[in-house]
Amino acid sequence: MSSDNSKNMSVTVGSIKVRVVKDVITNQQVDVIVNSSNCRLELKKGRASKALLDAAGDVIQTECDKYPNGIQNGEIAITSGGQLSCKAIYHGALSKYSGPQDEQTLANLIKSCLDQANSDGFQTMAIPALGTGFLSYPVPTVARITLDCIHNCSATSLQEVLVVIFTTEDDCYQTFLTEAKKYIPKAKSPGKKLPPQTTPNSCKIGPMTVEVVVTTLNSVHADVIVCSGPKDLNLTNGSLSKSLLEAAGDGLQEELDSSYPNGIDFGECAISKGYNLPCKSVYHGTLPKWGSSTPDPSFILKKFMVECLKEANNHAMKSIAFPTLGLGALHFPAHQSAKLMAQGLREFNNSHRRITIGISKVIIFVYSEMKDSGKIQTTFLNELTGESAPSGKKSVFSVKIGGVPVTVKVGNITIEKVDVLVNSVSTKLGLTSGSAGAIASAAGPGLANELTTNNPNGVKYGELVVTAGHDIANVKKIYHGALLPWYSKRAGGTKPPDDILEEFILECLQKANTNGHKSIAFPALGTGFLKFPTDVASACMVSSFSKFCQETKNKSVSEIRVVLYEGADNLKQLEKAFQDEFSQLSGETTDTSGSDDVKKKSSKPHHIHLRRRVPTAPPQRGTKAYLEWKYREDARTPPYWSKFTSKKKLKDWNLQVQSGAAHMEKVDQKTHQCIEAAFRSSMGNAQIVSIHRIENVELFLKYSDECQRLFRKAIVEGELLPLHKVSGSNAKTMQHLDQTMQVHTHPEINEYYFFHGTKPQNVPVITGQGLDNRLAYAGLLGTGLYGAEDAAKSNGYTGADANGCRPMFLMRMCLGDIYMTSQSSSGIRRPPCKKCGLQVCNAHQELFDSVVASFAYREFVVYDRSQSYPEYLIWYQ
């Protein structure tokens, strides 16, 4: 898999081995290759992607074409490896570097690739120095972000990442080497001895003292060291066994090859000398991956554990050291590994009560380089001491929606006494991560057998599959579904991941109801390996619950539970997210736990009447009820925004972003075509270079507040006279825009799209701070913000950059109550009085909201900067 370059560096970053190589990426023998493409997935455009296309063949372009809307910056599309030896290619998109605001998009892309590789079960990946070529990302920044993302990756299968720098990029290669060297452990000062390690992290099981320590392999001293590796006992495969071989020397492998030429089977114990290791013997074993159907991983781990202890005791060994068996590439959840190893120790102790146990010390060592090693150590200690059992009060709160109790609690979903459990699986029906692993362990091997037998080709995203409950007591059925990861927003099709989640939850409830089940329990779907933000996941779940409870007339389902895993790293955020989601309904969440974190209101659950995320349709447009609904609603981003999604309120998003933060997103093909049509209607043969949507939460919140002021005005003062009645016709711009764009504007308050030209140097200020009439020169209608329905009119106010490109905004403008004039007046600074038409009037309070002038062309002007939002940026020549 390695390059021939002798200078290639290898370093462990987090739990993943990273190699920086100078080579051609298509030469790498890896499971998955990462490719830098464009949003439209046109692989012939771009040096790197064209070279990849030439090597892999046209089949990967055909597969890319199955993404009709392309992808957005920071997302990935997945294809096969074509004619290459890799199993898959992840195609990611980035925009040209314009400043530090683009660095998060780069990080999102790299994280998406790493998470997807783990989700797909891949062990090796090759990734280029993304963005450092034509896109102009600073090389040191890319190196830092790449290594940071790898360091923070919670690897389950991924073992090795090759950072492949093209052969001619010497400076880039040296920069990545320098960054990688930061992860080399610092050598200990000579002559200094480490203080002796105290051992509070221990407990007694029979005569054995069991210690759980965070350390390195070279620091483990015991009569026996245990190693889990491949069945063929080739220690060059696998990170732990490879480390063991490097420390022990080649004699270890030679002995295994001689003594066990056919390898070993699952659960068996092979014994060798310790060679250069600080031990007398090494016990070797092999374990199946978590979630396998045959053999049962839980049974094999315990069997191997007991077998090692028996062998050590028979050979008069006094101490034995185990790694945290099953963690890493075998996908065992830490709490399951801890539970099984604790059971193995107790089983050995119980079976040897009449036999002398010579083992006095058992060490369970957690690799110090593992992510969250301290938490893993605590997990194992809790299992060994019995403190992982439920103790004290668990946070539980309950509400009623449409008469159905909905309970959120902390615990183990596999011990819930319900008719139906809901389970999240991969499209290949893997049962390895999070709640799926716990359910697979509790249900036994029959579950995996039934799943794979009945669904040999796996499942599609959002598809519901039903199995029996198998060994889980009281559970009649388990509903399984594959959900799209949050970071791969379009990799599974056209629907976004939050929509797929909502639809799956609703289908589970409807299925349970149709089959006459009374109770159903959900984990916090999407919040683990799928990387959903906790508030988005909770909003999706509550939305689905409310839609089912309020729209289903004859309900057999009389109880819904959400069970939060008590060992989750984000448990507090999950609890708060669900509490917040329920508290924003018209009623209060009831806490039945007595937890200090939740204010207790009553001993009985409240009946909830939804006031937001209501599943029923809003009032009919054109009615006063609709105006009131718009005035009262919690403002959200448009549903087509991709980074700042409409699943959260604008005010919530605004607490998470810095002032002036603007996300630039290349528009999809349909939006591009209709904006181009509006632009070309007056600009003829001008060539559009790019169109990006501007997602600026702070600016859009101000704009939304102003829109709601105008909705209130329309309610209190009467309907606003529409533009076509004031000035003869609506804005010509709107005639060319697609219905999906028009439906999100509101003629009830005279909200339309207009063009606005500017100079290139003003673009960063406008995208970050918005249009500002305070900085404008006085025009024919004073110092306001001007919009044009013809792009040709705005073209006169633009300027060209060094490449000959000109910028123009397509902005939303809320005209509200319109003052119509045919006279110019450069002194206007605000709209005139509605009663007397004066600029400054002391007798009346009512003002117009905008001015529209009819000259040889129409001018549209507002004087409050919050009445406009620059939503699209067009660059053209």
PDB file of C-alpha atoms in Angstrom, residues 263-373:
ATOM      1  CA  GLY A 263      -3.886 -20.267  12.013  1.00  0.00           C
ATOM      2  CA  ILE A 264      -6.595 -20.506  14.672  1.00  0.00           C
ATOM      3  CA  ASP A 265     -10.369 -20.293  14.849  1.00  0.00           C
ATOM      4  CA  PHE A 266     -12.509 -17.778  16.720  1.00  0.00           C
ATOM      5  CA  GLY A 267     -12.181 -18.135  20.484  1.00  0.00           C
ATOM      6  CA  GLU A 268      -9.072 -20.339  20.402  1.00  0.00           C
ATOM      7  CA  CYS A 269      -5.855 -19.426  22.205  1.00  0.00           C
ATOM      8  CA  ALA A 270      -2.429 -19.704  20.539  1.00  0.00           C
ATOM      9  CA  ILE A 271       0.611 -19.463  22.802  1.00  0.00           C
ATOM     10  CA  SER A 272       4.074 -18.124  21.988  1.00  0.00           C
ATOM     11  CA  LYS A 273       7.125 -16.854  23.857  1.00  0.00           C
ATOM     12  CA  GLY A 274       7.390 -13.199  24.768  1.00  0.00           C
ATOM     13  CA  TYR A 275      10.732 -12.566  22.994  1.00  0.00           C
ATOM     14  CA  ASN A 276      11.598  -8.864  23.467  1.00  0.00           C
ATOM     15  CA  LEU A 277       8.361  -8.078  25.282  1.00  0.00           C
ATOM     16  CA  PRO A 278       8.342  -7.694  29.096  1.00  0.00           C
ATOM     17  CA  CYS A 279       6.470 -10.992  29.574  1.00  0.00           C
ATOM     18  CA  LYS A 280       7.013 -14.750  29.599  1.00  0.00           C
ATOM     19  CA  SER A 281       4.316 -15.632  27.062  1.00  0.00           C
ATOM     20  CA  VAL A 282       1.944 -14.059  24.590  1.00  0.00           C
ATOM     21  CA  TYR A 283      -1.570 -15.486  24.169  1.00  0.00           C
ATOM     22  CA  HIS A 284      -3.028 -14.828  20.720  1.00  0.00           C
ATOM     23  CA  GLY A 285      -6.704 -14.938  19.792  1.00  0.00           C
ATOM     24  CA  THR A 286      -9.082 -13.819  17.090  1.00  0.00           C
ATOM     25  CA  LEU A 287     -12.561 -12.329  17.473  1.00  0.00           C
ATOM     26  CA  PRO A 288     -15.413 -11.744  14.995  1.00  0.00           C
ATOM     27  CA  LYS A 289     -16.677  -8.237  14.308  1.00  0.00           C
ATOM     28  CA  TRP A 290     -19.444  -6.903  16.482  1.00  0.00           C
ATOM     29  CA  GLY A 291     -22.836  -7.506  14.885  1.00  0.00           C
ATOM     30  CA  SER A 292     -21.774 -10.745  13.127  1.00  0.00           C
ATOM     31  CA  SER A 293     -24.406 -13.454  13.135  1.00  0.00           C
ATOM     32  CA  THR A 294     -22.162 -16.526  13.196  1.00  0.00           C
ATOM     33  CA  PRO A 295     -20.358 -16.944  15.485  1.00  0.00           C
ATOM     34  CA  ASP A 296     -21.839 -14.737  18.205  1.00  0.00           C
ATOM     35  CA  PRO A 297     -19.196 -12.064  19.049  1.00  0.00           C
ATOM     36  CA  SER A 298     -20.314 -11.825  22.694  1.00  0.00           C
ATOM     37  CA  PHE A 299     -19.959 -15.576  23.229  1.00  0.00           C
ATOM     38  CA  ILE A 300     -16.548 -15.683  21.506  1.00  0.00           C
ATOM     39  CA  LEU A 301     -15.092 -12.797  23.501  1.00  0.00           C
ATOM     40  CA  LYS A 302     -16.101 -14.341  26.829  1.00  0.00           C
ATOM     41  CA  LYS A 303     -14.908 -17.774  25.690  1.00  0.00           C
ATOM     42  CA  PHE A 304     -11.507 -16.394  24.700  1.00  0.00           C
ATOM     43  CA  MET A 305     -11.236 -14.427  27.936  1.00  0.00           C
ATOM     44  CA  VAL A 306     -11.920 -17.509  30.067  1.00  0.00           C
ATOM     45  CA  GLU A 307      -9.615 -19.677  27.925  1.00  0.00           C
ATOM     46  CA  CYS A 308      -6.699 -17.257  28.453  1.00  0.00           C
ATOM     47  CA  LEU A 309      -7.271 -17.190  32.208  1.00  0.00           C
ATOM     48  CA  LYS A 310      -7.398 -20.994  32.346  1.00  0.00           C
ATOM     49  CA  GLU A 311      -4.178 -21.350  30.364  1.00  0.00           C
ATOM     50  CA  ALA A 312      -2.391 -18.776  32.522  1.00  0.00           C
ATOM     51  CA  ASN A 313      -3.571 -20.498  35.701  1.00  0.00           C
ATOM     52  CA  ASN A 314      -2.557 -23.961  34.433  1.00  0.00           C
ATOM     53  CA  HIS A 315       0.928 -22.655  33.608  1.00  0.00           C
ATOM     54  CA  ALA A 316       1.341 -21.082  37.065  1.00  0.00           C
ATOM     55  CA  MET A 317       1.382 -17.535  35.755  1.00  0.00           C
ATOM     56  CA  LYS A 318       0.881 -14.889  38.423  1.00  0.00           C
ATOM     57  CA  SER A 319      -0.207 -11.981  36.228  1.00  0.00           C
ATOM     58  CA  ILE A 320      -1.927 -11.493  32.883  1.00  0.00           C
ATOM     59  CA  ALA A 321      -2.574  -8.346  30.836  1.00  0.00           C
ATOM     60  CA  PHE A 322      -5.495  -7.943  28.428  1.00  0.00           C
ATOM     61  CA  PRO A 323      -6.088  -5.112  25.983  1.00  0.00           C
ATOM     62  CA  THR A 324      -9.610  -3.705  25.781  1.00  0.00           C
ATOM     63  CA  LEU A 325     -10.784  -6.588  23.610  1.00  0.00           C
ATOM     64  CA  GLY A 326     -12.900  -5.791  20.570  1.00  0.00           C
ATOM     65  CA  LEU A 327     -12.438  -2.019  20.493  1.00  0.00           C
ATOM     66  CA  GLY A 328     -11.283  -0.402  17.282  1.00  0.00           C
ATOM     67  CA  ALA A 329     -11.622  -2.252  13.996  1.00  0.00           C
ATOM     68  CA  LEU A 330     -13.921  -4.930  15.467  1.00  0.00           C
ATOM     69  CA  HIS A 331     -16.535  -2.276  16.333  1.00  0.00           C
ATOM     70  CA  PHE A 332     -17.346  -3.533  19.848  1.00  0.00           C
ATOM     71  CA  PRO A 333     -18.945  -0.671  21.819  1.00  0.00           C
ATOM     72  CA  ALA A 334     -16.791   0.150  24.847  1.00  0.00           C
ATOM     73  CA  HIS A 335     -19.544  -0.604  27.349  1.00  0.00           C
ATOM     74  CA  GLN A 336     -20.210  -3.999  25.715  1.00  0.00           C
ATOM     75  CA  SER A 337     -16.520  -4.951  25.713  1.00  0.00           C
ATOM     76  CA  ALA A 338     -16.267  -3.894  29.363  1.00  0.00           C
ATOM     77  CA  LYS A 339     -19.380  -5.842  30.296  1.00  0.00           C
ATOM     78  CA  LEU A 340     -18.230  -9.021  28.536  1.00  0.00           C
ATOM     79  CA  MET A 341     -14.699  -8.889  29.938  1.00  0.00           C
ATOM     80  CA  ALA A 342     -16.084  -8.380  33.450  1.00  0.00           C
ATOM     81  CA  GLN A 343     -18.407 -11.342  32.919  1.00  0.00           C
ATOM     82  CA  GLY A 344     -15.471 -13.457  31.721  1.00  0.00           C
ATOM     83  CA  LEU A 345     -13.456 -12.687  34.843  1.00  0.00           C
ATOM     84  CA  ARG A 346     -16.373 -13.505  37.123  1.00  0.00           C
ATOM     85  CA  GLU A 347     -17.185 -16.681  35.198  1.00  0.00           C
ATOM     86  CA  PHE A 348     -13.578 -17.862  35.557  1.00  0.00           C
ATOM     87  CA  ASN A 349     -13.565 -17.024  39.266  1.00  0.00           C
ATOM     88  CA  ASN A 350     -16.869 -18.816  39.889  1.00  0.00           C
ATOM     89  CA  SER A 351     -15.808 -21.946  37.995  1.00  0.00           C
ATOM     90  CA  HIS A 352     -12.530 -22.166  39.970  1.00  0.00           C
ATOM     91  CA  ARG A 353     -13.849 -21.807  43.492  1.00  0.00           C
ATOM     92  CA  ARG A 354     -12.751 -25.366  44.302  1.00  0.00           C
ATOM     93  CA  ILE A 355      -9.489 -24.982  42.407  1.00  0.00           C
ATOM     94  CA  THR A 356      -6.617 -22.822  43.533  1.00  0.00           C
ATOM     95  CA  ILE A 357      -6.334 -19.670  41.465  1.00  0.00           C
ATOM     96  CA  GLY A 358      -2.682 -18.762  41.158  1.00  0.00           C
ATOM     97  CA  ILE A 359      -3.318 -15.565  39.174  1.00  0.00           C
ATOM     98  CA  SER A 360      -3.077 -12.671  41.582  1.00  0.00           C
ATOM     99  CA  LYS A 361      -3.126  -9.764  39.160  1.00  0.00           C
ATOM    100  CA  VAL A 362      -5.104  -8.993  35.999  1.00  0.00           C
ATOM    101  CA  ILE A 363      -4.313  -5.852  34.010  1.00  0.00           C
ATOM    102  CA  ILE A 364      -6.730  -4.405  31.466  1.00  0.00           C
ATOM    103  CA  PHE A 365      -4.820  -1.783  29.515  1.00  0.00           C
ATOM    104  CA  VAL A 366      -6.333   1.027  27.485  1.00  0.00           C
ATOM    105  CA  TYR A 367      -4.007   2.406  24.821  1.00  0.00           C
ATOM    106  CA  SER A 368      -3.099   5.967  25.729  1.00  0.00           C
ATOM    107  CA  GLU A 369      -3.348   6.961  22.055  1.00  0.00           C
ATOM    108  CA  MET A 370      -7.000   5.931  21.830  1.00  0.00           C
ATOM    109  CA  LYS A 371      -9.482   8.771  21.681  1.00  0.00           C
ATOM    110  CA  ASP A 372     -11.398   9.168  24.963  1.00  0.00           C
ATOM    111  CA  SER A 373      -9.031   6.741  26.704  1.00  0.00           C
TER     112      SER A 373
END
